[in-house]
Structure formats: C-alpha cells, structure tokens
Short mmCIF file of C-alpha atoms and ligand atoms in Angstrom, two decimals:
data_model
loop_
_atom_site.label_atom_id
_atom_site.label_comp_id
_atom_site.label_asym_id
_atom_site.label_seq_id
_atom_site.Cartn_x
_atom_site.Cartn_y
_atom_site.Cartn_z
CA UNK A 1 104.71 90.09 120.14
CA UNK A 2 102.04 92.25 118.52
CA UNK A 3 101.47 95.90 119.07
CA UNK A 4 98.72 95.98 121.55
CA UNK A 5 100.29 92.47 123.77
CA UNK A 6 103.29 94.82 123.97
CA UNK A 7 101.01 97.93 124.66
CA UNK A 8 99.19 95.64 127.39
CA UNK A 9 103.10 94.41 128.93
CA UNK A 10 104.08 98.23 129.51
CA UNK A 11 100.89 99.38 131.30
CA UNK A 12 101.46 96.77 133.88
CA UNK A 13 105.37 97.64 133.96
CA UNK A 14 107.52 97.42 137.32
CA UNK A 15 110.72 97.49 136.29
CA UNK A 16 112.01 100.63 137.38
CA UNK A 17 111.56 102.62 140.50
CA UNK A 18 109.18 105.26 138.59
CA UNK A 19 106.41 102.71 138.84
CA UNK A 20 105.94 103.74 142.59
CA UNK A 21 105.23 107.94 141.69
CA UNK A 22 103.27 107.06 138.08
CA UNK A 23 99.82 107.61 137.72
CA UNK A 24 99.43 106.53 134.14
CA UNK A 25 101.78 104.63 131.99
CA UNK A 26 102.63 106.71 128.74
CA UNK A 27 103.20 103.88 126.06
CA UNK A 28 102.50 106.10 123.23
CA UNK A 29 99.62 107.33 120.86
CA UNK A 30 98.95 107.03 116.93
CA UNK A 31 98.84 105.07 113.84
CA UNK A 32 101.35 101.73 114.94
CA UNK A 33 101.50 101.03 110.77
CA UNK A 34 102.85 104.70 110.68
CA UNK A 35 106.00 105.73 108.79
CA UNK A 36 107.18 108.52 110.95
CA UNK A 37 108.17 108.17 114.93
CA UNK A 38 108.26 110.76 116.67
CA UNK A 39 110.22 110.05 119.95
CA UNK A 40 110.56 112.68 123.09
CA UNK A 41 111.87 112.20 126.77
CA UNK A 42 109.62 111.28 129.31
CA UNK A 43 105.98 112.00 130.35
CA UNK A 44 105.31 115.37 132.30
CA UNK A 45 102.57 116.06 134.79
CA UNK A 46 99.42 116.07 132.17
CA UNK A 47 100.53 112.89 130.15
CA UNK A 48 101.33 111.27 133.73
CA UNK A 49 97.34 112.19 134.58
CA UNK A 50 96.51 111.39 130.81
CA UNK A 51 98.56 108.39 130.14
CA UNK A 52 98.57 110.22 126.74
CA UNK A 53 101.90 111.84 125.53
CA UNK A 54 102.80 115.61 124.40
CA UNK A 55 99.58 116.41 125.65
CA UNK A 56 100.61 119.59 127.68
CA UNK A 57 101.65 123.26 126.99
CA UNK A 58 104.30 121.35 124.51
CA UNK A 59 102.67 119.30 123.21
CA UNK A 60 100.07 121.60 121.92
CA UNK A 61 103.07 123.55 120.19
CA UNK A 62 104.02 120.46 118.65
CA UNK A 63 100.27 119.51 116.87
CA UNK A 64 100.88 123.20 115.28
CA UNK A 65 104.40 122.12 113.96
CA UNK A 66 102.63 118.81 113.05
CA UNK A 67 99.62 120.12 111.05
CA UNK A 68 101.59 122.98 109.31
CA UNK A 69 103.09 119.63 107.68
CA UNK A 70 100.23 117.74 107.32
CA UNK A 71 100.81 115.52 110.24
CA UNK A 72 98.34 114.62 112.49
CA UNK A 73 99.10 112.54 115.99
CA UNK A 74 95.82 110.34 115.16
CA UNK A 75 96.48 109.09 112.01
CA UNK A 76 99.55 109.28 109.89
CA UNK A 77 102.44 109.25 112.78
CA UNK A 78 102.93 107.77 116.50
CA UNK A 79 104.30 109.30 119.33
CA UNK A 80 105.79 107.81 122.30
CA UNK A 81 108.90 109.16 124.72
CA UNK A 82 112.19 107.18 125.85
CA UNK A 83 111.10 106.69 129.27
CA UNK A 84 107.19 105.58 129.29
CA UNK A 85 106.80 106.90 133.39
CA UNK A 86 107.16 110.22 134.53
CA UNK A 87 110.05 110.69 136.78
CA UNK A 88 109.10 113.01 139.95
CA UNK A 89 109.45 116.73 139.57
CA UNK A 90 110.08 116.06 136.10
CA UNK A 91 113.64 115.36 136.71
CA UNK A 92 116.30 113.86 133.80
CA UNK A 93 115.52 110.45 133.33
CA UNK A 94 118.47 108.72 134.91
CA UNK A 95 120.74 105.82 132.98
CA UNK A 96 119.06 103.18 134.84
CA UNK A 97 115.40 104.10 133.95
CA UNK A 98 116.37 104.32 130.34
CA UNK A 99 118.10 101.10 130.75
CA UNK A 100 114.96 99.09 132.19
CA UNK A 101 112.40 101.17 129.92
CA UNK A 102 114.46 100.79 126.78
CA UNK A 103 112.94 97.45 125.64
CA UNK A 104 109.58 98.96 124.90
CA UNK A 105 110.76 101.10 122.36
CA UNK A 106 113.01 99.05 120.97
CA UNK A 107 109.96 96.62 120.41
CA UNK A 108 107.96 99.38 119.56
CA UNK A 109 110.56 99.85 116.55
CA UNK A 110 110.67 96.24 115.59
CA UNK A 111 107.26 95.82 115.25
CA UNK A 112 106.57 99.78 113.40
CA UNK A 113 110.00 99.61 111.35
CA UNK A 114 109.71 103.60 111.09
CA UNK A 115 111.33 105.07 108.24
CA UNK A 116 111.91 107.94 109.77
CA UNK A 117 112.42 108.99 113.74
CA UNK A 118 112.23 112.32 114.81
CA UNK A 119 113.76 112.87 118.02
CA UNK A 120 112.22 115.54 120.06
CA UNK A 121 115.34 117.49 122.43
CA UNK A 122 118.73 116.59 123.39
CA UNK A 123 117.56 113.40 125.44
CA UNK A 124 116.33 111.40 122.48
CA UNK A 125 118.77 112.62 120.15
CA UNK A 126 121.87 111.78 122.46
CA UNK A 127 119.97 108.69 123.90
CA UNK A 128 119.28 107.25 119.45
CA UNK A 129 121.46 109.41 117.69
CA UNK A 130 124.71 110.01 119.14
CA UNK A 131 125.91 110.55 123.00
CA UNK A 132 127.77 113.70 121.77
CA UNK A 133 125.00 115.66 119.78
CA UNK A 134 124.44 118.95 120.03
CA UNK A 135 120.66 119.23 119.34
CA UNK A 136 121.46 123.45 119.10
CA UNK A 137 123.98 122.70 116.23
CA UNK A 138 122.67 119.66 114.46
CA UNK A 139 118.77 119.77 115.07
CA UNK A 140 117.24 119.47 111.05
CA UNK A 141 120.66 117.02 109.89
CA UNK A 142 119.75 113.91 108.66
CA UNK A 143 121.67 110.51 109.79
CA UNK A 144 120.79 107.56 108.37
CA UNK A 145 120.73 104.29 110.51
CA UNK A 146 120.35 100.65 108.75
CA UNK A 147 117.85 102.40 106.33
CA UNK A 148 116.22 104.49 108.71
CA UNK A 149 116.37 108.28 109.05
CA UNK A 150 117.02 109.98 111.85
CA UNK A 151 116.72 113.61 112.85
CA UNK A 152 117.05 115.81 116.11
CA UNK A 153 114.58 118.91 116.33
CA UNK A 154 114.28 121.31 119.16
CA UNK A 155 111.94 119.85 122.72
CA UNK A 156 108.93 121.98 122.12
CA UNK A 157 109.04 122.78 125.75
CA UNK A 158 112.60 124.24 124.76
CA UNK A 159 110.60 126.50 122.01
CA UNK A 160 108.16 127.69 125.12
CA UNK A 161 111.30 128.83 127.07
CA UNK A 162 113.23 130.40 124.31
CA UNK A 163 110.56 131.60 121.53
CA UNK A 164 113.26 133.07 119.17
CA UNK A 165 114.19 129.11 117.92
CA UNK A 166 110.79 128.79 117.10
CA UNK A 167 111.40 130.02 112.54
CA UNK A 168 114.66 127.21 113.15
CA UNK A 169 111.92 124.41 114.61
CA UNK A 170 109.87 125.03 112.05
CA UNK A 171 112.20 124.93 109.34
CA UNK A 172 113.07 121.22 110.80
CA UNK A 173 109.40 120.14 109.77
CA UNK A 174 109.90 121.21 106.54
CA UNK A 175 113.26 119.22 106.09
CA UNK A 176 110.83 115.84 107.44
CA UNK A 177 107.93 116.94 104.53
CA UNK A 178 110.74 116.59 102.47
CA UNK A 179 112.23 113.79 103.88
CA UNK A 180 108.60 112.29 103.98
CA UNK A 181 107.99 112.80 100.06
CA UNK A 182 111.36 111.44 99.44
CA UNK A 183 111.10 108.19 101.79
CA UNK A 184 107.41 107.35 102.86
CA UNK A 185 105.19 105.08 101.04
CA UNK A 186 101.64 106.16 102.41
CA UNK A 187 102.04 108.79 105.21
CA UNK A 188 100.83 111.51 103.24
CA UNK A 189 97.46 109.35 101.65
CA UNK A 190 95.87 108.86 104.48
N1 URA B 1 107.92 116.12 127.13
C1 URA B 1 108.34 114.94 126.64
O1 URA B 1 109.51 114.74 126.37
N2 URA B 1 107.42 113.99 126.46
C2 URA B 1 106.12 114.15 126.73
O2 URA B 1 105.34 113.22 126.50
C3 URA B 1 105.71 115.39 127.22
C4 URA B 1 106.63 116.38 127.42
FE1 SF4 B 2 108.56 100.18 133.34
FE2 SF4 B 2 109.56 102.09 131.80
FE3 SF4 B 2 107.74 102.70 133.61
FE4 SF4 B 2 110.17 102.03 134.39
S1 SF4 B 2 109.61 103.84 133.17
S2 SF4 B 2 108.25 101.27 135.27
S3 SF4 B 2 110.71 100.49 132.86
S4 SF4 B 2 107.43 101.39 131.82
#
C-alpha cells in the first residue's frame, strides 16, 4: 500500500467506537520520505477540528523545540499520534482503541522505515518502547529497536502544566540533533 492509499483508508476509518464523536481524522502531517517520527497520543480538540496534529497550545511548544533543532513539521520530519481519533473529553485512549488504530501506524512505519522515533509522553513511550517506562526517569535514553532508535521526551502539554521540565525537554532535542548527525542520511539537507 502506498502512503497516500493508506492516508485515504484511515480518513474513512470505522473501526473503533471514536469514529462516532470525531470530527476530523488525524492521520498525520509531514515529509512521508522523512527520517525522524515523531509519535504522540491522540488528537485533542483543535487537531479533532483541524484533522492536523500538535496543532494546539502543545503543539505550538513543540515547533519551538523543533526549530531550535532545525526541524520543521513541513519538511524534514512527520508527525502523527497512536490513536488517529480524538477520544471524548480527551480521555486516555483505552487498550481497545489502540488495538483497532494500531495498524495505521504500523503501516505508516513500514512504508517511512524511520530511523529514528521520538515518542512524545508516557503513552507512546509505554505503548513503542516499553509497558514499564518511566518517561520522568528515562525521557532523552536511547533504545535501539531492529536498527531503529527510539527515544521518550516529555508530552509538551506536560511542559505547559509543569514549566520547570521545560531546560530537561529541551536538552532531549539536543540528544536527537545528535542522534540525527550520527544516524540520518538527508534530514538535515533539506
Ligand atoms: N496531544 C497529542 O498527543 N497529540 C496531538 O496531536 C495533540 C496533542
Ligand atoms: Fe479508526 Fe483509529 Fe479512528 Fe478508531 S481511532 S476509528 S481505529 S482511525
């Protein structure tokens, strides 16, 4: 399946109960040849009204953590969430909507083969890192998975609520320039 069938597959999705409260599917935005994935939870009220992701109060702390690396959302990354519908009130996804919703990103990673995946907040990290990870302790630690790096920083919207993390977050994007120089063919030519 190419990028834009499977694009075209989600919008129309009903296989979960959060198709019923959507507004907009949020299959992700950015460069699908890009190196770097950056993976969060679930949409929130503006992506749910944008169909766009990390496009709220977070997500506008997030460009600045992006472009103090040299990132940018249009062209040399892609960002898409773990659950592509935005569950009611902004609750936890539950296990079942991850289960049904999980295919798209794990064709979205077949079809990217990211060398690196950033995982935005605990429910990324202990959805594609590990069930027991403490994003507090381990955010910035590298794991490497079949050849692909992973890392755990802080949610953004965590950063909003508790402003003090905000010198550890940052130090986390340096760790992925690194990371980036060390690993990435062309993210940084573009
Ligand atoms: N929080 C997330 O985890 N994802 C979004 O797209 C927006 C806010
Ligand atoms: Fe489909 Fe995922 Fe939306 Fe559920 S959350 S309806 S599985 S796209």
């Amino acid at each position: 399946m190419e990028f834009e069938q499977l694009r075209s597959a989600c919008l129309s999705c009903e296989k979960c109960g959060l198709c019923r409260t959507r507004t907009n599917v949020v299959f992700g935005m950015g460069n699908p040849k890009a190196e770097v994935l950056f993976i969060g939870e679930a949409p929130g009220q503006t992506e749910d009204e944008t169909g766009l992701p990390f496009v709220g109060r977070s997500g506008k702390l997030l460009d600045q953590y992006l472009k103090a690396v040299h990132l940018d959302r249009e062209k040399n990354i892609f960002i898409t969430n773990i659950v592509k519908c935005r569950p009611p009130e902004n609750r936890d996804p539950q296990p079942d909507e991850w289960d049904a919703c999980m295919p798209y990103l794990r064709e979205q990673f077949k079809l990217m083969r990211p060398k690196i995946v950033v995982c935005l907040g605990r429910i990324a990290a202990q959805r594609l890192i590990r069930p027991d990870i403490s994003v507090m302790k381990e955010h910035g630690h590298w794991e490497v998975k079949n050849g692909v790096w992973f890392m755990a920083t802080l949610h953004p919207a965590a950063l909003l609520r508790s402003p003090g993390q905000k010198p550890a977050a940052f130090e986390d994007f340096v760790a992925l320039r690194e990371k980036i120089h060390e690993v990435c063919d062309h993210t940084y030519d573009n």
